[in-house]
Structures are given as structure tokens and as C-alpha cells.
GROMACS .gro file of C-alpha atoms in nm:
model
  285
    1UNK     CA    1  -0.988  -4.349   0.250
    2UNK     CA    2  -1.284  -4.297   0.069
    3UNK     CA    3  -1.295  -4.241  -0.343
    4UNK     CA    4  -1.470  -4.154  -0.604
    5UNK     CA    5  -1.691  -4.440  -0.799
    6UNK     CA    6  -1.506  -4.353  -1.159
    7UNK     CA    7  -1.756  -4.571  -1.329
    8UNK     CA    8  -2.026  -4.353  -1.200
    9UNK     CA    9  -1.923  -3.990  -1.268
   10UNK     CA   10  -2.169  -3.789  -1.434
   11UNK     CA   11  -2.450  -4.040  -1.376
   12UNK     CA   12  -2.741  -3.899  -1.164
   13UNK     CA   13  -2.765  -4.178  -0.903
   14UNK     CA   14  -3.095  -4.215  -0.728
   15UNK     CA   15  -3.015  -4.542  -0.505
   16UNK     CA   16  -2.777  -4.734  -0.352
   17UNK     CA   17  -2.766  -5.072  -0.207
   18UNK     CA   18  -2.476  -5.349  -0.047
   19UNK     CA   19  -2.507  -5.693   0.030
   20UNK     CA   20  -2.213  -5.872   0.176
   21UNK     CA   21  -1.921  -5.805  -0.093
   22UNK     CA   22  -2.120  -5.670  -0.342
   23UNK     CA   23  -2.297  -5.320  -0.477
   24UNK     CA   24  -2.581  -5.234  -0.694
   25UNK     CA   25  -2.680  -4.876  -0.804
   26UNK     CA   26  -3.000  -4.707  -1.001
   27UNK     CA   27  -2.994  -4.362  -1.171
   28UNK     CA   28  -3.236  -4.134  -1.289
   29UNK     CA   29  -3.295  -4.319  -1.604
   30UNK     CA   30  -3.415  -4.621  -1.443
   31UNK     CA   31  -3.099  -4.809  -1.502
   32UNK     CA   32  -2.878  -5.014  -1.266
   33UNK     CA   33  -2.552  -5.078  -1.220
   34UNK     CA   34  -2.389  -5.365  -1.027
   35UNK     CA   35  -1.989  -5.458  -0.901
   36UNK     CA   36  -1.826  -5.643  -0.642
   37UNK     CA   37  -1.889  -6.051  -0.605
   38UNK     CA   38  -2.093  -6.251  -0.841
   39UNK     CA   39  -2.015  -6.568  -0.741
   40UNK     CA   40  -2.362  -6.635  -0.654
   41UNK     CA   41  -2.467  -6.428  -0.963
   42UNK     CA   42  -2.583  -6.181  -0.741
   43UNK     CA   43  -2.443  -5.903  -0.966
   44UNK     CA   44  -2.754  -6.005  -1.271
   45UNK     CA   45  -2.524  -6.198  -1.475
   46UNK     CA   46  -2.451  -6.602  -1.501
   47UNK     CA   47  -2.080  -6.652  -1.288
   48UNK     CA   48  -1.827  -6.752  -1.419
   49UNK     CA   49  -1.465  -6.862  -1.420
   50UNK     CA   50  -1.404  -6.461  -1.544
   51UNK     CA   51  -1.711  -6.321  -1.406
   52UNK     CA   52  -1.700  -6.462  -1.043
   53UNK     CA   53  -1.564  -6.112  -0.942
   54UNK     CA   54  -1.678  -5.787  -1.141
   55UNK     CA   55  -1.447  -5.448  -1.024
   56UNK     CA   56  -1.647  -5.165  -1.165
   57UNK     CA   57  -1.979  -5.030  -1.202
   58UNK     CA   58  -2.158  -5.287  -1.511
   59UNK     CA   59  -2.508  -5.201  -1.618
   60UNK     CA   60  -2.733  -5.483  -1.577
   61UNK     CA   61  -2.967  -5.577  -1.947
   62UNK     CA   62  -3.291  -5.524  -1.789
   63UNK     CA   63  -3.409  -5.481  -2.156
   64UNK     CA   64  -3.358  -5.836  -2.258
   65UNK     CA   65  -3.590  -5.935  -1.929
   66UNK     CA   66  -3.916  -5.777  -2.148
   67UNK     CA   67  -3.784  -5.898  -2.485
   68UNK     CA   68  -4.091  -5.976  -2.686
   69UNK     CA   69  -4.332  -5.776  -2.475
   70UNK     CA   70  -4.294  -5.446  -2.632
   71UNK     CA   71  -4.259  -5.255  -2.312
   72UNK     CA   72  -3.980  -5.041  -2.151
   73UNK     CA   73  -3.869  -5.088  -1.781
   74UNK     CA   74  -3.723  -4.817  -1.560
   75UNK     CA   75  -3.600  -4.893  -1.197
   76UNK     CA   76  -3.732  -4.795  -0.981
   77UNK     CA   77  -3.610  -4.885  -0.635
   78UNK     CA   78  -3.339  -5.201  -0.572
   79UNK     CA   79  -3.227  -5.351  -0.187
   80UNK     CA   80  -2.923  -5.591  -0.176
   81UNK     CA   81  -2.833  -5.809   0.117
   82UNK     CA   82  -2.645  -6.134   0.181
   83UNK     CA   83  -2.561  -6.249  -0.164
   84UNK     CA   84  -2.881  -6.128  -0.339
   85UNK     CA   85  -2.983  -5.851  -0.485
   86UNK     CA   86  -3.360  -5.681  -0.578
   87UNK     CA   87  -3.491  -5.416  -0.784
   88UNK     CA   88  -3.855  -5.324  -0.858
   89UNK     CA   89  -3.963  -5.179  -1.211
   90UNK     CA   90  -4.228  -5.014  -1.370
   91UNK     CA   91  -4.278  -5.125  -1.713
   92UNK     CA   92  -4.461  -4.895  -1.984
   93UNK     CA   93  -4.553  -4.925  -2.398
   94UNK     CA   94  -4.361  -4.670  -2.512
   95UNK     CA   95  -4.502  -4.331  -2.570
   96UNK     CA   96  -4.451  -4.221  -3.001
   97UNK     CA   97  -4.233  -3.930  -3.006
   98UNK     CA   98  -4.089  -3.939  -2.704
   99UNK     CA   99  -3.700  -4.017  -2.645
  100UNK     CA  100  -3.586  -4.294  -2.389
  101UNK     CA  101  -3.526  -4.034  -2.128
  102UNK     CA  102  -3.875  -3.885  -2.224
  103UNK     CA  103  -4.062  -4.220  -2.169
  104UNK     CA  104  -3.875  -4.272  -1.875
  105UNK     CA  105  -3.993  -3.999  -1.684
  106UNK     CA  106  -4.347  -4.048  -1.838
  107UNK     CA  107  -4.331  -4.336  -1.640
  108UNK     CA  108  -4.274  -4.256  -1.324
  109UNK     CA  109  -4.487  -3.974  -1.322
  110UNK     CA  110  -4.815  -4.178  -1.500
  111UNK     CA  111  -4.976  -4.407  -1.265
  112UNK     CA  112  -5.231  -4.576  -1.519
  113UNK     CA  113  -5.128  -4.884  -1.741
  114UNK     CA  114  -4.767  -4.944  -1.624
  115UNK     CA  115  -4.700  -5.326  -1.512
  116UNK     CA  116  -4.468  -5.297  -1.147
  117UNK     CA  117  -4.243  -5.594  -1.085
  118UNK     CA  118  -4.022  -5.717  -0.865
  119UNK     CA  119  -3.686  -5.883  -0.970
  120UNK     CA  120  -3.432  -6.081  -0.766
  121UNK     CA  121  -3.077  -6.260  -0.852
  122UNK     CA  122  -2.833  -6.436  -0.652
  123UNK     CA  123  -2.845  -6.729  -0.359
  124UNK     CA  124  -3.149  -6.839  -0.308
  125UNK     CA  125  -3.073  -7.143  -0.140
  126UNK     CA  126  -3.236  -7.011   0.171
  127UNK     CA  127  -3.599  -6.935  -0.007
  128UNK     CA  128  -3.425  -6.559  -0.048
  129UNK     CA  129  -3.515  -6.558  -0.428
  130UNK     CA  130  -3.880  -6.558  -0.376
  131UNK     CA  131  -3.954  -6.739  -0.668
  132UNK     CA  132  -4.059  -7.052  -0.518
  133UNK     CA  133  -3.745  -7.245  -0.529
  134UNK     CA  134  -3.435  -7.303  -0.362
  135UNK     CA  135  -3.168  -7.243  -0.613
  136UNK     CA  136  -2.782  -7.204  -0.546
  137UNK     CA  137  -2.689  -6.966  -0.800
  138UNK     CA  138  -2.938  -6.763  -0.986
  139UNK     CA  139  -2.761  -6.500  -1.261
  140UNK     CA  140  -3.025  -6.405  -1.509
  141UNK     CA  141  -3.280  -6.197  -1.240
  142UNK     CA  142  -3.606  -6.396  -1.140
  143UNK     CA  143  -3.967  -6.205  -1.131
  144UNK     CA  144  -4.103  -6.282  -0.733
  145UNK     CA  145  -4.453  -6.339  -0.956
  146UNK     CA  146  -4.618  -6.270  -0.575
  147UNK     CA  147  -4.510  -5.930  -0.599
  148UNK     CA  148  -4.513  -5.868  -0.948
  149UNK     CA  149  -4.830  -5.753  -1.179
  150UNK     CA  150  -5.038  -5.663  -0.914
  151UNK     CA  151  -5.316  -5.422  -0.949
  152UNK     CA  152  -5.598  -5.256  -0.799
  153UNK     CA  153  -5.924  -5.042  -0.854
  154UNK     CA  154  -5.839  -4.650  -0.782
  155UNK     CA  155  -6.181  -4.472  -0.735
  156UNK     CA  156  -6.053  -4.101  -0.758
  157UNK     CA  157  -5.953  -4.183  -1.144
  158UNK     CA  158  -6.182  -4.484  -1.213
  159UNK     CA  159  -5.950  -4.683  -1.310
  160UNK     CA  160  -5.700  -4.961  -1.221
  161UNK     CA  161  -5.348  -4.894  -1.108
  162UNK     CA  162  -5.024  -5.097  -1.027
  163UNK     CA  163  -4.949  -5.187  -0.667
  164UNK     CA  164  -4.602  -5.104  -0.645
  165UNK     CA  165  -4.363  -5.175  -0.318
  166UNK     CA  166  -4.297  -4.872  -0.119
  167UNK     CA  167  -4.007  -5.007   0.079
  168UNK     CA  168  -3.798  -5.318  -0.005
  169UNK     CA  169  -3.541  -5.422   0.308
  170UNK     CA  170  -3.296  -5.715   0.284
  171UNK     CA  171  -3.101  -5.902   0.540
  172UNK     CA  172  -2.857  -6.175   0.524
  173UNK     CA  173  -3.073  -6.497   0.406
  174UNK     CA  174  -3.414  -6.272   0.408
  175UNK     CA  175  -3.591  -6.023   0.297
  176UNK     CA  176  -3.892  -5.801   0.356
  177UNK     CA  177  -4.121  -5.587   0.139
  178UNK     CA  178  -4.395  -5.361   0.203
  179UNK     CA  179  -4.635  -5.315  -0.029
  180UNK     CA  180  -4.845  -4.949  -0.147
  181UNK     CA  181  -5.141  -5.087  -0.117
  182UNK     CA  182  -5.468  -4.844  -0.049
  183UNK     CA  183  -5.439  -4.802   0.311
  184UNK     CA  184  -5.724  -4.605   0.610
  185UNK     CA  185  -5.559  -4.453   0.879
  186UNK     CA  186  -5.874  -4.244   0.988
  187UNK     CA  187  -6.116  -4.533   1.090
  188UNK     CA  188  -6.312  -4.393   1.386
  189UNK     CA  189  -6.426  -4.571   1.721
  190UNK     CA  190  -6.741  -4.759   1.536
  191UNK     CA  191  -6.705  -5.162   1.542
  192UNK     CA  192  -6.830  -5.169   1.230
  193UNK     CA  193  -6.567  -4.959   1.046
  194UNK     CA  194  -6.158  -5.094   0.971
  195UNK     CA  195  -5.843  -4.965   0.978
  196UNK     CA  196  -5.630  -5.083   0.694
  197UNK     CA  197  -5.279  -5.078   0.694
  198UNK     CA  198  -5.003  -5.151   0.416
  199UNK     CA  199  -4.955  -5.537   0.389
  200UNK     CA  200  -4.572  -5.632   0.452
  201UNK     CA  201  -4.510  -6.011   0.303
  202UNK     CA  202  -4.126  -6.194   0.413
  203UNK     CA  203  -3.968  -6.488   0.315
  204UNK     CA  204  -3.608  -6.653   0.328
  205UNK     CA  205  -3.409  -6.824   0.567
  206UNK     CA  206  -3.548  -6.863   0.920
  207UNK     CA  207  -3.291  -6.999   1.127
  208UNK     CA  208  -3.341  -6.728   1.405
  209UNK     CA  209  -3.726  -6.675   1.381
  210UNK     CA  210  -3.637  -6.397   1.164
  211UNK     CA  211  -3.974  -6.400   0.962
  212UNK     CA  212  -4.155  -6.392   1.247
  213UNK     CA  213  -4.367  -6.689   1.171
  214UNK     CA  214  -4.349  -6.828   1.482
  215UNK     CA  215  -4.177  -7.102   1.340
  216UNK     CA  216  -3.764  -7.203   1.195
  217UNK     CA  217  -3.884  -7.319   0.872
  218UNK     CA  218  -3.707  -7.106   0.515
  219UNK     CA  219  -3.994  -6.985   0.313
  220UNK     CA  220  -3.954  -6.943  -0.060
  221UNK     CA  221  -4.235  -6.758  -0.173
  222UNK     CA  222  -4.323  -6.396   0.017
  223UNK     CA  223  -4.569  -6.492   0.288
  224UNK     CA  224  -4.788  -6.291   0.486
  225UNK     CA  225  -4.788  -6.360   0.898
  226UNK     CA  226  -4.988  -6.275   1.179
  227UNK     CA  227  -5.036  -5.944   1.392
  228UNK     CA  228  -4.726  -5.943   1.667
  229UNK     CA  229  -4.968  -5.906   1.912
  230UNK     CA  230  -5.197  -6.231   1.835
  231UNK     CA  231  -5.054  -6.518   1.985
  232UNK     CA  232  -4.935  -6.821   1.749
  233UNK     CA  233  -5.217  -7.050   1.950
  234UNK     CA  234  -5.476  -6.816   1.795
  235UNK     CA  235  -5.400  -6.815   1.453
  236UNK     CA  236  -5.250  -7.194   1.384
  237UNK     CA  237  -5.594  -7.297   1.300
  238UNK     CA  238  -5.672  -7.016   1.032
  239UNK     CA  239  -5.476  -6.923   0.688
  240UNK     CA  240  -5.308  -6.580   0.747
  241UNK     CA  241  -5.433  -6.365   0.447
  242UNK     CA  242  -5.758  -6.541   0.452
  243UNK     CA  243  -6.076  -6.357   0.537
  244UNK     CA  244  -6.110  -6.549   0.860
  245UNK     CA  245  -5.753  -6.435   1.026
  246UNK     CA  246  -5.591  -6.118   1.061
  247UNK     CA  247  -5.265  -6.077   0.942
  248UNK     CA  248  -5.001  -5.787   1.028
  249UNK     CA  249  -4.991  -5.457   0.844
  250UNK     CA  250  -4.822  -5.132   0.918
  251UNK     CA  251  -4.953  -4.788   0.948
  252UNK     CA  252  -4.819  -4.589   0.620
  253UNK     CA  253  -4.706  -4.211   0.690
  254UNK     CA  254  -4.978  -4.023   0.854
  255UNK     CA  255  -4.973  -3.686   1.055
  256UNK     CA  256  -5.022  -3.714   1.414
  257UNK     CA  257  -5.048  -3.494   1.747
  258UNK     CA  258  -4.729  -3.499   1.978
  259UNK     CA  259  -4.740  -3.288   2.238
  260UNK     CA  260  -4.915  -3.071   2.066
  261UNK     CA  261  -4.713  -3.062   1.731
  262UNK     CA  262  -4.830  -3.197   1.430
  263UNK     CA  263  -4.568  -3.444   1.283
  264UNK     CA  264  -4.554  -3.709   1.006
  265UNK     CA  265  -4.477  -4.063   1.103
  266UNK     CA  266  -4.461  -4.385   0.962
  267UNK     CA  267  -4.432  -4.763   1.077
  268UNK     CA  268  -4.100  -4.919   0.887
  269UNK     CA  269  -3.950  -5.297   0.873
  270UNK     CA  270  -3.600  -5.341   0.812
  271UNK     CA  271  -3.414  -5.641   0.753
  272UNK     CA  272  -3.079  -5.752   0.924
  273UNK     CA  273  -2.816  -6.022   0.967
  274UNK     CA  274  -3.113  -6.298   1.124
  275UNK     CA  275  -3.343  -6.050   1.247
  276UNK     CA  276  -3.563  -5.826   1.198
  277UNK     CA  277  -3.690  -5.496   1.312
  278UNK     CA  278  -4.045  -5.318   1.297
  279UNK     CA  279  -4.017  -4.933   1.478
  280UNK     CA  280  -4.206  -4.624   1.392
  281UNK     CA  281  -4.002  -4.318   1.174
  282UNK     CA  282  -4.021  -3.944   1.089
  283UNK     CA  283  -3.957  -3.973   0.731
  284UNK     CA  284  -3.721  -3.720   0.589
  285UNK     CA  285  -3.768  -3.860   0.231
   0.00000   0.00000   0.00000
């Protein structure tokens, strides 16, 4: 029968995620907590002989991961799968006068000079780490430096903002992330204008096609690949990313007409057990 987490009573829990044997949890303080199997360090901390197995809730020292750069990280969104697990932060100078619960809330609700990065730990034998190698056992978390410190030009405050990940999927051996990129949804009919969608990258094992690269081989580093209606002969030829080939994006929530109704739908990727999935949503969050 189900039971109560004791480990996490009184702890205002904002996420949950499960790999294989293997949980990780955020709260509204930005900090995570991780239990189950670490045998693949998947749990944020080195395994060992007394560590290969953790049985209650441990809070991961995402502190000592910005030692010596003067700034404070809050979690703010984590995905487990397989034997890995991610989390994404946002990571802020501290504000003077403010308590840690203070600052932490000044950070999610300030957009301007906060660093977003994107953290991984575990197996990343298949490429799953996203770090650019293939490691075994990773306990100490890795930045994915592709998804990490990324930034762009925001013309409503005239000034330049993160780009954080809106939605972070894992499967088995792979993993998915979609990033909050400025997106257009409203491009008209004209030839001349664009619709921009939110760029999703993947990487990990491939075994089943599950990147949808067209191709079996594990990539280690996230990759963009090409619109899933362009065939492979078309695009083989050009860098995907690159101004001279499209690459695939999904439409981000946007109100539409059906039947009549106005509704609010979204495009989504998820991330399985060798596959993966792209379907359109009604958010509810």
C-alpha cells in the first residue's frame, strides 16, 4: 500500500521525478532531494561500497556546484529516467537583506541577470549525460554546457534574459528538452514572414531510432534534428541548425478555434523506454 515519504513531511514539494529504481524531488526553496539506487551515482553523489543504495529522502549540495562564483541556485525543474537524473537551475547574486527563502523567490520571479543551467548525474554511457562524453558512472552532477548559460535579447525590457527549458522529458538511455526560446505563433499567409517555434534538442542512446535522427548512432551532446516531415534525403547534405536547413520546433501554448471554442494547446515531447513521442496537449498547468 501506499505511504507517506517521512523524510519529506512538512516540505512544500513542487516536483517529482523516477528513473528506474530511483527518485528525485524539488521543493519550494529550490532544493532537491534524491533516494533509491546510486549505483550509477544517479542520486548526485560519488557510489560507493555504503552509498550504492540510499533509503530516504538526501538533499543533494547544489551549493558546492557554484562554490567560488558568488551566486545562489534554486531548482527549478528536475526529470529522471533510466539511471540518470536532471535538474535545471536558476542562479542569482544574492540580493543584501534578503533571507535565503527571500532570494529564492526573488529569483524565480526576476527574469533579468540570473544564469539558467542544466545539470545531469548518473550513466552516461549511452551519450545520456550530455556533456560530451560517455562516462559509466558520473556522481558529482555535470553542467550539459549546450543548455546551460544561454541568453537572449528581450525587446519589451531592453535587455537580455536567460533561456531557460520549459519542459525536460527523460527516457531510458535518452532524453529530450525543449527550450523557452522567443517563439511566433501568429505569422500570417505572406512568404516573406516565419513562424518560429520552441527549439527541442535530444541526445542519448539510439538503438531504436529514438532521437529521431534518422540514424542508430548514441549522441552525447543535445543535438538538434530535422522537421518529421522533411525527408532524411533532403537534409543529409545541410547542417541541421544551420541557416541553410530547417530543423524541427514545436508550437508553444497558443489559443486556438475548435469548433467554435477557444482553447489553449500546446505541442509536447516526451521521452520513453526507446522511443519517443511528439502529440499536441491542453495544458492544465
Amino acid at each position: 500500500p501506499a505511504h507517506e515519504i517521512d523524510g519529506l513531511k512538512n516540505i512544500k514539494v513542487t516536483h517529482i521525478a523516477a528513473g528506474d529504481n530511483h527518485s528525485v524531488a524539488s521543493d519550494k526553496m529550490g532544493r532537491i532531494f534524491a533516494w533509491g539506487d546510486n549505483s550509477a551515482g544517479q542520486l548526485g553523489f560519488e557510489p560507493t561500497p555504503e552509498t550504492t543504495h540510499i533509503d530516504a529522502p538526501s538533499m543533494l549540495p547544489i551549493d558546492k556546484l557554484y562554490v567560488g562564483t558568488k551566486l545562489l541556485p534554486y531548482v527549478t525543474s528536475i526529470a529522471a529516467g533510466g539511471n540518470d537524473t536532471y535538474f535545471c537551475v536558476d542562479a542569482k547574486e544574492p540580493v543584501k537583506g534578503m533571507t535565503q527563502i527571500d532570494t529564492n523567490s526573488a529569483i524565480v520571479a526576476s527574469q533579468n541577470k540570473v544564469t539558467a543551467d542544466t545539470w545531469a548525474c548518473g550513466q552516461g554511457i549511452y551519450g545520456s549525460l550530455g556533456n560530451g562524453k560517455w562516462t559509466h558512472f558520473q556522481g558529482v552532477p555535470v553542467k550539459i554546457k549546450a543548455l546551460s548559460g544561454l541568453a537572449e535579447y528581450d525587446e519589451a525590457s531592453n535587455t537580455t534574459v536567460p533561456i531557460r527549458l520549459s519542459r525536460l522529458t527523460a527516457g531510458a538511455t535518452h532524453a529530450s528538452a525543449q527550450m523557452d526560446n522567443h517563439s511566433n505563433v501568429s505569422a500570417g499567409a505572406d512568404k516573406h514572414e516565419t513562424n518560429f517555434g520552441a527549439d527541442v534538442l535530444f541526445w542519448g542512446g539510439n538503438e531504436f531510432y529514438q532521437l529521431g535522427t534518422g540514424r542508430r548512432n548514441n549522441l552525447n551532446v543535445p543535438s538538434y534534428i530535422a522537421p518529421l516531415d522533411v525527408a532524411e534525403r533532403d537534409v543529409k547534405d545541410k547542417k541541421v541548425g544551420s541557416e541553410s536547413a530547417k530543423r524541427f520546433q514545436i508550437t508553444p501554448r497558443a489559443k486556438v478555434d475548435v469548433g467554435g471554442k477557444k482553447m489553449e494547446v500546446e505541442q509536447r515531447v516526451v521521452c520513453g523506454r526507446g522511443v519517443t513521442g511528439v502529440f499536441s496537449a491542453v495544458p492544465r498547468d
